Tab-separated table of C-alpha atoms and ligand atoms in Angstrom:
chain	number	residue	atom	x	y	z
A	1	MET	CA	14.101	-10.685	-22.892
A	2	SER	CA	17.235	-12.212	-25.173
A	3	GLN	CA	17.186	-10.552	-28.763
A	4	TYR	CA	15.967	-14.225	-30.035
A	5	GLU	CA	12.976	-12.921	-32.113
A	6	ASP	CA	12.218	-16.790	-34.244
A	7	ARG	CA	9.871	-17.832	-31.317
A	8	GLN	CA	8.062	-19.914	-33.663
A	9	ARG	CA	11.245	-22.089	-34.757
A	10	LEU	CA	12.308	-22.110	-31.005
A	11	ALA	CA	8.780	-23.315	-30.061
A	12	GLY	CA	9.217	-25.848	-32.817
A	13	LEU	CA	12.723	-26.772	-31.825
A	14	PHE	CA	12.331	-27.201	-28.208
A	15	ALA	CA	9.153	-29.373	-29.057
A	16	LYS	CA	11.716	-31.948	-31.027
A	17	GLU	CA	13.987	-32.085	-28.126
A	18	VAL	CA	11.151	-33.212	-25.788
A	19	SER	CA	9.896	-35.661	-27.989
A	20	VAL	CA	13.576	-37.172	-28.237
A	21	TYR	CA	13.974	-36.941	-24.667
A	22	VAL	CA	10.652	-38.763	-24.001
A	23	SER	CA	11.525	-41.318	-26.259
A	24	THR	CA	14.768	-42.044	-24.669
A	25	HIS	CA	13.845	-41.996	-20.780
A	26	PRO	CA	11.357	-44.350	-20.412
A	27	LYS	CA	12.320	-45.408	-17.118
A	28	SER	CA	12.663	-41.885	-15.670
A	29	GLN	CA	9.036	-41.047	-17.009
A	30	THR	CA	7.815	-44.175	-15.296
A	31	ALA	CA	9.446	-42.985	-12.117
A	32	HIS	CA	7.789	-39.581	-12.194
A	33	GLN	CA	4.685	-41.085	-12.731
A	34	LYS	CA	4.882	-43.111	-9.306
A	35	SER	CA	6.799	-39.962	-7.550
A	36	GLN	CA	3.233	-38.072	-8.652
A	37	ALA	CA	1.026	-40.010	-6.327
A	38	SER	CA	3.088	-38.922	-3.051
A	39	LEU	CA	5.407	-35.955	-3.739
A	40	VAL	CA	4.270	-32.531	-4.085
A	41	ASN	CA	4.592	-31.816	-8.139
A	42	GLY	CA	6.130	-35.192	-8.359
A	43	VAL	CA	9.548	-33.837	-7.017
A	44	PRO	CA	11.427	-34.235	-3.577
A	45	MET	CA	11.480	-30.197	-3.770
A	46	LEU	CA	9.416	-27.756	-5.132
A	47	TRP	CA	12.431	-26.513	-7.722
A	48	MET	CA	13.239	-29.628	-9.057
A	49	ALA	CA	9.969	-29.259	-11.016
A	50	LYS	CA	11.655	-26.617	-13.239
A	51	TRP	CA	13.920	-28.765	-15.362
A	52	PRO	CA	12.996	-28.609	-19.080
A	53	GLY	CA	10.795	-31.285	-20.477
A	54	PRO	CA	8.154	-33.355	-19.039
A	55	PHE	CA	9.919	-34.952	-16.053
A	56	PRO	CA	13.013	-34.868	-14.412
A	57	ILE	CA	16.135	-37.456	-15.183
A	58	TYR	CA	16.116	-40.033	-12.109
A	59	VAL	CA	19.812	-40.654	-11.523
A	60	ASP	CA	20.958	-44.220	-11.031
A	61	SER	CA	24.756	-43.761	-9.993
A	62	ALA	CA	27.452	-41.102	-10.236
A	63	LYS	CA	31.369	-41.280	-10.381
A	64	GLY	CA	33.869	-38.395	-10.990
A	65	ALA	CA	32.470	-35.870	-13.866
A	66	HIS	CA	29.571	-38.330	-14.895
A	67	PHE	CA	26.090	-39.775	-14.052
A	68	THR	CA	24.047	-42.332	-15.384
A	69	ASP	CA	20.548	-42.361	-15.121
A	70	LEU	CA	17.886	-45.257	-15.043
A	71	ASP	CA	17.658	-45.849	-18.468
A	72	GLY	CA	21.454	-46.160	-18.956
A	73	ASN	CA	22.168	-43.064	-20.364
A	74	ASP	CA	25.628	-41.695	-19.591
A	75	PHE	CA	26.199	-37.590	-18.781
A	76	THR	CA	28.565	-35.427	-18.336
A	77	ASP	CA	27.964	-33.414	-15.713
A	78	PHE	CA	28.656	-29.745	-15.846
A	79	CYS	CA	25.684	-28.859	-13.461
A	80	LEU	CA	27.318	-31.092	-10.447
A	81	GLY	CA	24.411	-30.306	-8.333
A	82	ASP	CA	24.934	-26.831	-8.440
A	83	THR	CA	28.082	-27.056	-6.631
A	84	GLY	CA	27.023	-29.483	-4.034
A	85	ALA	CA	29.584	-31.898	-6.431
A	86	MET	CA	31.884	-29.354	-7.493
A	87	SER	CA	34.225	-31.640	-6.049
A	88	GLY	CA	33.175	-34.435	-8.352
A	89	HIS	CA	31.057	-37.175	-7.432
A	90	ALA	CA	31.919	-39.773	-5.260
A	91	SER	CA	35.286	-38.717	-4.560
A	92	ALA	CA	37.609	-42.112	-3.622
A	93	PRO	CA	38.975	-39.825	-0.270
A	94	THR	CA	35.361	-38.528	0.766
A	95	VAL	CA	33.567	-41.961	0.310
A	96	LYS	CA	36.369	-43.939	2.478
A	97	ALA	CA	36.248	-40.657	5.220
A	98	VAL	CA	32.466	-41.159	5.075
A	99	GLN	CA	32.467	-44.749	5.229
A	100	ASP	CA	34.997	-44.843	7.954
A	101	GLN	CA	33.041	-42.186	10.016
A	102	ILE	CA	29.574	-43.800	9.879
A	103	ALA	CA	30.808	-46.965	11.089
A	104	LYS	CA	32.071	-45.033	14.292
A	105	GLY	CA	29.020	-43.022	14.302
A	106	ALA	CA	27.689	-39.780	12.345
A	107	THR	CA	26.353	-37.456	15.301
A	108	PHE	CA	27.115	-37.017	18.721
A	109	MET	CA	26.141	-33.364	19.789
A	110	LEU	CA	29.932	-33.512	20.958
A	111	PRO	CA	32.846	-32.444	18.483
A	112	THR	CA	35.385	-34.410	16.928
A	113	LEU	CA	38.943	-33.336	15.923
A	114	ASP	CA	38.048	-33.354	12.445
A	115	ALA	CA	36.097	-29.751	13.304
A	116	ALA	CA	39.526	-27.820	14.599
A	117	ILE	CA	41.357	-29.439	11.704
A	118	ASN	CA	38.873	-28.461	8.861
A	119	ALA	CA	39.012	-25.050	10.859
A	120	GLU	CA	42.714	-24.748	10.636
A	121	THR	CA	42.797	-25.458	6.610
A	122	LEU	CA	40.062	-23.191	5.960
A	123	GLY	CA	41.680	-20.693	8.136
A	124	ALA	CA	44.953	-20.851	5.976
A	125	ARG	CA	42.894	-20.649	2.932
A	126	PHE	CA	40.747	-17.585	3.939
A	127	GLY	CA	42.946	-15.871	6.301
A	128	LEU	CA	39.961	-15.920	8.806
A	129	ALA	CA	41.113	-17.405	12.751
A	130	LYS	CA	37.862	-18.848	13.681
A	131	TRP	CA	35.239	-21.178	12.276
A	132	GLN	CA	31.760	-22.536	12.882
A	133	PHE	CA	29.920	-25.230	10.976
A	134	THR	CA	26.149	-25.715	9.842
A	135	LEU	CA	24.509	-27.890	7.775
A	136	SER	CA	23.973	-25.482	4.533
A	137	ALA	CA	25.088	-22.020	3.508
A	138	THR	CA	21.868	-21.418	4.273
A	139	ASP	CA	21.999	-21.358	7.560
A	140	ALA	CA	25.368	-20.252	7.752
A	141	ASN	CA	24.140	-16.826	6.200
A	142	ARG	CA	20.976	-16.711	8.532
A	143	HIS	CA	23.300	-17.037	11.736
A	144	LEU	CA	25.851	-14.457	10.247
A	145	ILE	CA	22.919	-12.327	9.677
A	146	ARG	CA	21.772	-12.803	13.668
A	147	PHE	CA	25.431	-12.420	14.978
A	148	ALA	CA	25.611	-9.372	12.929
A	149	ARG	CA	22.650	-7.827	14.716
A	150	GLN	CA	23.659	-8.999	18.223
A	151	VAL	CA	27.038	-7.429	18.137
A	152	THR	CA	26.269	-4.044	16.027
A	153	GLY	CA	22.892	-3.287	17.271
A	154	ARG	CA	21.527	-2.520	14.393
A	155	THR	CA	18.600	-3.956	12.725
A	156	LYS	CA	19.448	-3.767	9.042
A	157	ILE	CA	21.672	-5.617	6.476
A	158	ALA	CA	22.912	-4.788	3.020
A	159	VAL	CA	22.681	-7.128	-0.142
A	160	HIS	CA	23.169	-6.754	-3.772
A	161	ASP	CA	20.310	-6.548	-6.199
A	162	TYR	CA	19.447	-10.111	-7.511
A	163	CYS	CA	21.662	-11.833	-5.041
A	164	TYR	CA	20.994	-15.408	-4.138
A	165	HIS	CA	22.149	-16.472	-0.558
A	166	GLY	CA	20.129	-19.352	0.299
A	167	SER	CA	16.508	-19.412	1.508
A	168	VAL	CA	17.374	-16.330	3.702
A	169	ASP	CA	14.304	-13.940	4.473
A	170	GLU	CA	15.866	-10.829	4.748
A	171	THR	CA	18.260	-11.617	1.161
A	172	PHE	CA	14.853	-11.714	-1.087
A	173	ALA	CA	15.336	-7.672	-1.952
A	174	VAL	CA	15.778	-6.145	-5.250
A	175	LEU	CA	15.160	-2.709	-6.524
A	176	ASP	CA	11.929	-1.569	-8.303
A	177	HIS	CA	12.747	1.213	-10.772
A	178	GLN	CA	12.992	4.288	-8.366
A	179	GLY	CA	15.608	2.498	-6.391
A	180	ASN	CA	13.422	1.367	-3.536
A	181	THR	CA	14.355	-2.234	-1.846
A	182	ILE	CA	11.368	-4.337	-2.003
A	183	SER	CA	10.361	-8.012	-1.993
A	184	ARG	CA	11.737	-10.453	-5.423
A	185	PRO	CA	8.606	-11.165	-7.174
A	186	ASN	CA	7.111	-14.897	-6.375
A	187	ASN	CA	8.974	-14.485	-2.280
A	188	ILE	CA	6.918	-17.461	-1.172
A	189	GLY	CA	4.772	-16.198	1.955
A	190	LYS	CA	6.809	-13.505	3.042
A	191	PRO	CA	7.339	-12.885	6.985
A	192	SER	CA	8.007	-9.255	6.276
A	193	GLU	CA	8.409	-6.032	4.210
A	194	LEU	CA	11.961	-6.207	2.879
A	195	HIS	CA	12.456	-2.586	3.076
A	196	THR	CA	12.447	-2.982	7.079
A	197	THR	CA	15.384	-5.416	6.979
A	198	THR	CA	16.978	-4.971	4.229
A	199	VAL	CA	18.690	-2.634	1.934
A	200	SER	CA	19.293	-3.754	-1.864
A	201	LEU	CA	22.280	-2.575	-3.744
A	202	PRO	CA	23.254	-2.220	-7.431
A	203	PHE	CA	26.440	-4.293	-7.918
A	204	ASN	CA	29.373	-2.689	-8.918
A	205	ASP	CA	27.972	0.937	-7.541
A	206	LEU	CA	29.996	2.465	-4.886
A	207	ALA	CA	27.966	5.346	-4.381
A	208	ALA	CA	24.585	3.536	-3.852
A	209	ALA	CA	26.926	1.227	-1.166
A	210	GLU	CA	28.272	4.482	0.410
A	211	LYS	CA	24.454	6.296	0.667
A	212	ALA	CA	23.131	3.020	2.254
A	213	LEU	CA	26.388	2.648	4.842
A	214	ALA	CA	26.475	6.080	5.863
A	215	THR	CA	22.789	5.713	7.281
A	216	GLY	CA	24.400	3.909	10.506
A	217	GLU	CA	21.377	1.139	10.396
A	218	VAL	CA	23.153	-1.407	8.165
A	219	ALA	CA	24.761	-4.246	10.737
A	220	LEU	CA	26.111	-6.738	7.902
A	221	LEU	CA	27.233	-6.293	4.403
A	222	LEU	CA	26.442	-9.295	2.992
A	223	ILE	CA	27.665	-10.162	-0.975
A	224	GLU	CA	28.753	-12.846	-3.604
A	225	PRO	CA	31.806	-11.204	-4.509
A	226	GLY	CA	30.905	-11.857	-8.199
A	227	LEU	CA	27.493	-12.503	-8.931
A	228	THR	CA	26.853	-16.615	-9.577
A	229	ASN	CA	22.855	-16.712	-9.128
A	230	ILE	CA	21.753	-14.227	-11.822
A	231	GLY	CA	24.277	-15.520	-14.765
A	232	ILE	CA	27.889	-14.578	-13.763
A	233	VAL	CA	28.212	-10.574	-12.669
A	234	LEU	CA	31.939	-9.694	-12.298
A	235	PRO	CA	33.262	-7.185	-10.181
A	236	GLU	CA	35.121	-4.119	-11.772
A	237	ALA	CA	38.649	-3.160	-10.665
A	238	GLY	CA	38.275	-1.760	-7.293
A	239	TYR	CA	35.141	-2.679	-6.470
A	240	LEU	CA	35.240	-4.976	-3.684
A	241	GLU	CA	38.139	-3.071	-2.257
A	242	GLY	CA	35.900	-0.460	-2.152
A	243	LEU	CA	33.194	-2.463	-0.624
A	244	GLN	CA	35.611	-3.596	2.199
A	245	ALA	CA	36.868	0.312	2.843
A	246	LEU	CA	33.552	1.502	3.118
A	247	CYS	CA	32.504	-0.881	5.864
A	248	LYS	CA	35.215	-0.512	7.858
A	249	LYS	CA	34.626	3.300	7.170
A	250	HIS	CA	30.964	2.971	8.401
A	251	ASP	CA	31.315	0.041	11.203
A	252	VAL	CA	29.732	-2.755	9.045
A	253	ILE	CA	30.848	-5.937	8.805
A	254	PHE	CA	31.918	-7.206	5.405
A	255	ALA	CA	30.741	-10.726	4.780
A	256	LEU	CA	31.484	-12.532	1.547
A	257	ASP	CA	29.370	-15.457	0.859
A	258	GLU	CA	31.706	-17.839	-1.242
A	259	THR	CA	29.703	-20.813	-1.403
A	260	HIS	CA	29.500	-20.491	-5.208
A	261	THR	CA	32.623	-18.379	-5.774
A	262	LEU	CA	35.149	-20.968	-4.232
A	263	SER	CA	35.189	-21.749	-7.922
A	264	ALA	CA	38.214	-19.032	-8.150
A	265	GLY	CA	40.425	-21.407	-5.973
A	266	ALA	CA	41.146	-22.588	-2.787
A	267	GLY	CA	40.950	-19.377	-0.874
A	268	GLY	CA	38.046	-18.522	-3.329
A	269	ILE	CA	37.921	-14.896	-4.300
A	270	THR	CA	39.086	-13.646	-0.825
A	271	ALA	CA	42.662	-15.295	-1.496
A	272	ARG	CA	42.882	-14.542	-5.103
A	273	ASP	CA	42.238	-10.777	-4.677
A	274	ASN	CA	43.606	-10.404	-1.154
A	275	LEU	CA	40.610	-9.571	0.526
A	276	LYS	CA	39.927	-9.104	3.931
A	277	PRO	CA	36.594	-9.829	4.937
A	278	ASP	CA	35.008	-9.817	8.661
A	279	ALA	CA	33.568	-13.082	7.577
A	280	VAL	CA	33.338	-15.560	4.729
A	281	VAL	CA	30.405	-18.116	4.128
A	282	LEU	CA	30.531	-21.416	2.505
A	283	GLY	CA	28.633	-24.471	1.887
A	284	LYS	CA	27.874	-27.189	-0.754
A	285	THR	CA	31.246	-28.614	-2.248
A	286	ILE	CA	33.642	-28.430	0.679
A	287	GLY	CA	31.701	-31.561	2.112
A	288	GLY	CA	31.923	-33.207	-1.140
A	289	GLY	CA	28.213	-33.656	-1.470
A	290	VAL	CA	27.727	-34.454	2.293
A	291	PRO	CA	25.454	-31.534	3.935
A	292	VAL	CA	27.616	-28.900	5.593
A	293	GLY	CA	28.110	-25.149	6.037
A	294	ALA	CA	30.420	-22.912	7.295
A	295	ILE	CA	31.319	-19.520	8.299
A	296	GLY	CA	34.805	-18.021	9.181
A	297	PHE	CA	35.269	-14.885	11.605
A	298	THR	CA	37.965	-12.774	12.161
A	299	GLU	CA	39.371	-13.265	15.815
A	300	GLU	CA	37.702	-9.480	16.551
A	301	LEU	CA	34.538	-10.256	15.439
A	302	SER	CA	34.472	-14.093	16.849
A	303	GLU	CA	35.413	-12.430	20.099
A	304	LYS	CA	32.812	-9.682	19.860
A	305	ILE	CA	30.177	-12.538	19.338
A	306	ALA	CA	31.463	-14.782	22.329
A	307	ASN	CA	31.578	-12.031	24.383
A	308	SER	CA	27.642	-10.949	23.800
A	309	LEU	CA	26.359	-14.543	24.595
A	310	GLU	CA	24.761	-15.848	27.509
A	311	LEU	CA	25.977	-19.709	28.013
A	312	GLU	CA	22.824	-20.247	29.802
A	313	SER	CA	20.579	-20.065	26.664
A	314	ILE	CA	22.973	-20.559	23.893
A	315	ASP	CA	21.473	-23.421	22.900
A	316	VAL	CA	17.885	-21.936	21.684
A	317	GLY	CA	19.116	-18.667	20.712
A	318	GLY	CA	18.351	-18.965	16.949
A	319	VAL	CA	22.065	-19.990	15.957
A	320	GLY	CA	22.053	-23.822	16.001
A	321	GLY	CA	20.931	-27.153	14.196
A	322	THR	CA	21.088	-30.133	16.234
A	323	LEU	CA	23.226	-31.749	13.185
A	324	ALA	CA	25.224	-28.968	12.961
A	325	GLY	CA	29.194	-29.642	13.101
A	326	ASN	CA	28.189	-33.283	13.034
A	327	ALA	CA	31.119	-35.897	12.952
A	328	LEU	CA	30.153	-37.323	9.656
A	329	SER	CA	30.252	-33.799	7.881
A	330	MET	CA	33.402	-32.752	9.468
A	331	ALA	CA	35.027	-36.010	8.139
A	332	ALA	CA	33.783	-35.707	4.741
A	333	VAL	CA	35.093	-32.097	4.737
A	334	ARG	CA	38.512	-32.990	6.111
A	335	ALA	CA	39.014	-35.678	3.191
A	336	THR	CA	37.248	-32.965	0.581
A	337	LEU	CA	39.258	-30.250	1.201
A	338	GLU	CA	42.860	-32.088	2.009
A	339	GLU	CA	42.521	-34.396	-0.979
A	340	VAL	CA	40.260	-33.195	-3.429
A	341	LEU	CA	39.915	-29.122	-3.329
A	342	THR	CA	43.418	-28.750	-3.663
A	343	PRO	CA	45.095	-26.021	-5.178
A	344	LYS	CA	46.573	-28.242	-7.693
A	345	ASN	CA	43.563	-29.438	-8.715
A	346	PHE	CA	41.672	-26.113	-8.908
A	347	SER	CA	44.488	-24.809	-11.397
A	348	ARG	CA	43.828	-27.752	-13.523
A	349	MET	CA	39.845	-26.895	-13.118
A	350	GLU	CA	40.464	-23.382	-14.074
A	351	GLN	CA	42.855	-24.431	-16.948
A	352	LEU	CA	39.620	-26.513	-18.449
A	353	ALA	CA	37.116	-23.944	-17.834
A	354	ILE	CA	39.403	-21.611	-20.011
A	355	THR	CA	39.141	-23.985	-23.133
A	356	TRP	CA	35.387	-24.352	-22.494
A	357	GLN	CA	34.962	-20.206	-22.380
A	358	ALA	CA	37.493	-19.933	-25.532
A	359	ASN	CA	34.917	-22.741	-27.373
A	360	ILE	CA	31.864	-20.559	-26.543
A	361	GLN	CA	33.678	-17.382	-27.397
A	362	ALA	CA	34.654	-19.112	-30.780
A	363	THR	CA	30.872	-19.806	-31.726
A	364	ILE	CA	29.761	-16.510	-30.457
A	365	ASP	CA	32.093	-15.110	-32.913
A	366	GLU	CA	31.802	-17.581	-36.066
A	367	TYR	CA	28.100	-16.769	-35.878
A	368	GLN	CA	28.292	-13.326	-34.450
A	369	LEU	CA	25.789	-13.816	-31.620
A	370	PRO	CA	24.517	-11.149	-29.634
A	371	TRP	CA	25.688	-13.077	-26.394
A	372	GLN	CA	28.876	-13.057	-24.326
A	373	VAL	CA	30.256	-15.541	-21.864
A	374	SER	CA	32.174	-14.861	-18.602
A	375	ARG	CA	34.120	-17.053	-15.791
A	376	ILE	CA	34.730	-17.046	-12.345
A	377	GLY	CA	37.664	-19.775	-11.778
A	378	CYS	CA	35.987	-23.293	-12.600
A	379	ARG	CA	32.540	-21.897	-13.194
A	380	GLY	CA	31.434	-20.352	-16.703
A	381	GLU	CA	28.230	-19.186	-17.864
A	382	TYR	CA	26.811	-17.612	-21.326
A	383	SER	CA	23.948	-15.233	-21.386
A	384	PHE	CA	21.980	-13.582	-24.026
A	385	ARG	CA	23.755	-10.391	-23.920
A	386	LYS	CA	26.430	-8.455	-26.036
A	387	THR	CA	28.342	-7.448	-23.402
A	388	ALA	CA	29.194	-8.723	-19.905
A	389	PRO	CA	26.515	-7.248	-17.527
A	390	THR	CA	27.717	-5.096	-14.818
A	391	THR	CA	24.577	-5.613	-12.462
A	392	GLY	CA	22.229	-8.040	-11.572
A	393	ALA	CA	19.322	-6.101	-13.296
A	394	GLU	CA	21.516	-5.838	-16.438
A	395	ALA	CA	22.155	-9.682	-16.030
A	396	ALA	CA	18.099	-10.140	-15.337
A	397	ALA	CA	16.812	-8.006	-18.231
A	398	ALA	CA	18.952	-10.567	-20.515
A	399	GLU	CA	16.888	-14.010	-19.401
A	400	ASP	CA	15.063	-15.988	-21.755
A	401	PHE	CA	13.028	-18.976	-20.050
A	402	GLU	CA	12.052	-20.607	-23.618
A	403	LEU	CA	15.708	-20.001	-25.142
A	404	GLY	CA	17.372	-21.418	-22.104
A	405	GLN	CA	15.085	-24.190	-21.763
A	406	PHE	CA	15.739	-25.219	-25.365
A	407	LEU	CA	19.718	-25.180	-24.480
A	408	GLN	CA	19.442	-26.874	-21.848
A	409	LEU	CA	17.206	-29.850	-23.079
A	410	HIS	CA	19.424	-30.088	-26.517
A	411	ALA	CA	22.211	-30.384	-24.120
A	412	ILE	CA	20.777	-33.365	-22.202
A	413	ASN	CA	19.714	-34.822	-25.104
A	414	GLN	CA	23.697	-34.963	-25.789
A	415	GLY	CA	24.566	-36.419	-22.694
A	416	ILE	CA	25.199	-33.139	-20.913
A	417	LEU	CA	23.507	-32.122	-17.859
A	418	MET	CA	24.178	-27.911	-17.397
A	419	THR	CA	22.995	-26.094	-14.284
A	420	PRO	CA	19.682	-25.487	-14.657
A	421	PHE	CA	18.147	-21.959	-14.874
A	422	HIS	CA	21.271	-20.292	-15.945
A	423	ASN	CA	23.144	-21.651	-18.964
A	424	MET	CA	26.502	-22.379	-16.496
A	425	VAL	CA	28.739	-24.902	-15.976
A	426	LEU	CA	31.242	-26.243	-13.171
A	427	VAL	CA	34.650	-28.221	-14.064
A	428	SER	CA	35.167	-30.848	-11.210
A	429	PRO	CA	38.673	-32.657	-10.499
A	430	ASP	CA	37.615	-35.327	-12.716
A	431	THR	CA	36.124	-33.507	-15.865
A	432	THR	CA	38.335	-34.211	-19.037
A	433	ALA	CA	39.411	-32.339	-22.201
A	434	VAL	CA	36.992	-34.821	-23.838
A	435	ASP	CA	34.099	-33.437	-21.364
A	436	ILE	CA	34.844	-29.917	-22.912
A	437	GLU	CA	34.915	-30.944	-26.268
A	438	LYS	CA	31.503	-32.403	-26.101
A	439	HIS	CA	30.031	-29.323	-24.669
A	440	HIS	CA	31.688	-27.095	-27.938
A	441	ARG	CA	29.972	-29.565	-30.385
A	442	HIS	CA	26.523	-29.572	-28.219
A	443	PHE	CA	26.826	-25.687	-28.304
A	444	ARG	CA	27.725	-25.327	-31.916
A	445	ASP	CA	24.872	-27.670	-33.201
A	446	ALA	CA	22.543	-25.877	-31.017
A	447	VAL	CA	23.832	-22.167	-32.049
A	448	GLU	CA	23.241	-24.048	-35.717
A	449	LEU	CA	19.725	-24.812	-35.215
A	450	LEU	CA	18.977	-21.429	-34.080
A	451	PHE	CA	20.632	-19.363	-36.320
A	452	ALA	CA	21.052	-21.248	-39.588
A	453	LYS	CA	19.563	-18.968	-42.334
B	501	LIG	N1	24.976	-18.993	-1.106
B	501	LIG	C1	25.088	-18.888	-2.428
B	501	LIG	C2	25.701	-17.902	-3.166
B	501	LIG	C3	24.183	-19.968	-2.894
B	501	LIG	O1	24.196	-19.815	-4.489
B	501	LIG	C4	23.769	-20.604	-2.554
B	501	LIG	C5	22.459	-22.028	-2.849
B	501	LIG	N2	22.450	-21.579	-4.479
B	501	LIG	C6	23.435	-20.592	-1.198
B	501	LIG	C7	24.135	-19.389	-0.260
B	501	LIG	C8	22.382	-21.589	-0.487
B	501	LIG	O2	23.011	-22.903	-0.102
B	501	LIG	P1	22.015	-23.977	0.353
B	501	LIG	O3	20.664	-24.117	-0.564
B	501	LIG	O4	22.937	-25.005	0.151
B	501	LIG	O5	22.109	-23.832	1.294
């Protein structure tokens, strides 16, 4: 819990924002009433019910860094589909590629040449020789875990405390106060006890990693190179290189899930920090919004996997998906990587995120807030603690659901969409300095409401 103590004021401020929200979104409200009849909780997926306010915003259309809702309200979108649209909504090259491909057929159970071209592009960016494509980052992680067990003959994976890698059973692990691996709270219908599949590791703790990897039970270390799903937690100097060396020493597959940390640049943190992972996972934005995931492997790991498989049963071996690697996704990835998520655009995006961070810091300083702001490339996040968290547990301890909901809804009422459940922003190639300044005004106004004497 944050140190914000005036809960009565917070409740009053939130109630005011709710009434503004309801009065400016009548069509979204009607749409939600209709949805209640046929959708579970009135939404197409469980977590969509978690947005602040009595009903979610219903989108009409989007272009670049903006979208318009059913009521005609214009939003600067800093959520960008929680990275799915980090490349900007409806980017012209992606739209054209998708239109062209769907007119020629979307899915065949056969490859198109785009897949190999995408593998070459990703290979050059991440320094990995071989690639495979899925429909989501979740699937990519799930498949990587199976491959790792297959080639090492070991049963467990290691992940970070408070990690998120999609809805992958083995990754819903956290540490209890005694340092034991247990299930995350509210792990829906968990299929097994987490300590039987997983070792949870505190972020930035090489000694804990060494102890876990030295047991010889761990097939795969699967990590985000900076945590992004419990606020941003940055790696300390030498931490990632240390993990890489420990994996080498103990023959553990070292895998970086760069689905979110791709915000660091075209080759993610892998290229930025010159890391040499055995595998990399990507997803979300590489298809410009079209569903896709990817796994990159070293030549050596890819060969080990290939040599361990039987062609006869390869279609029902637990790694697959009929639509995986489909022509439509591959066409979208090609256009998005080659023309939208370019190194040049990444540097522009990062520059704007640097300005965003400086703005937040200026307000934190002005009001002497016990808050901090962190950034990974074009992804920024502030949290309700004085110093940057060094572990997932520290970041989790600073969470304040009600304070977060107020800030989210205040932003929405100013025409700004933040990534929900955090105070996170993403900058796209289409985001402008005007958008950044708009967020600055919202943040300062909200802080004034919360802290004015
Ligand atoms: N990996 C990371 C690091 C993620 O943050 C997420 C989703 N937030 C995923 C994987 C899963 O992505 P998806 O839900 O698109 O499968």
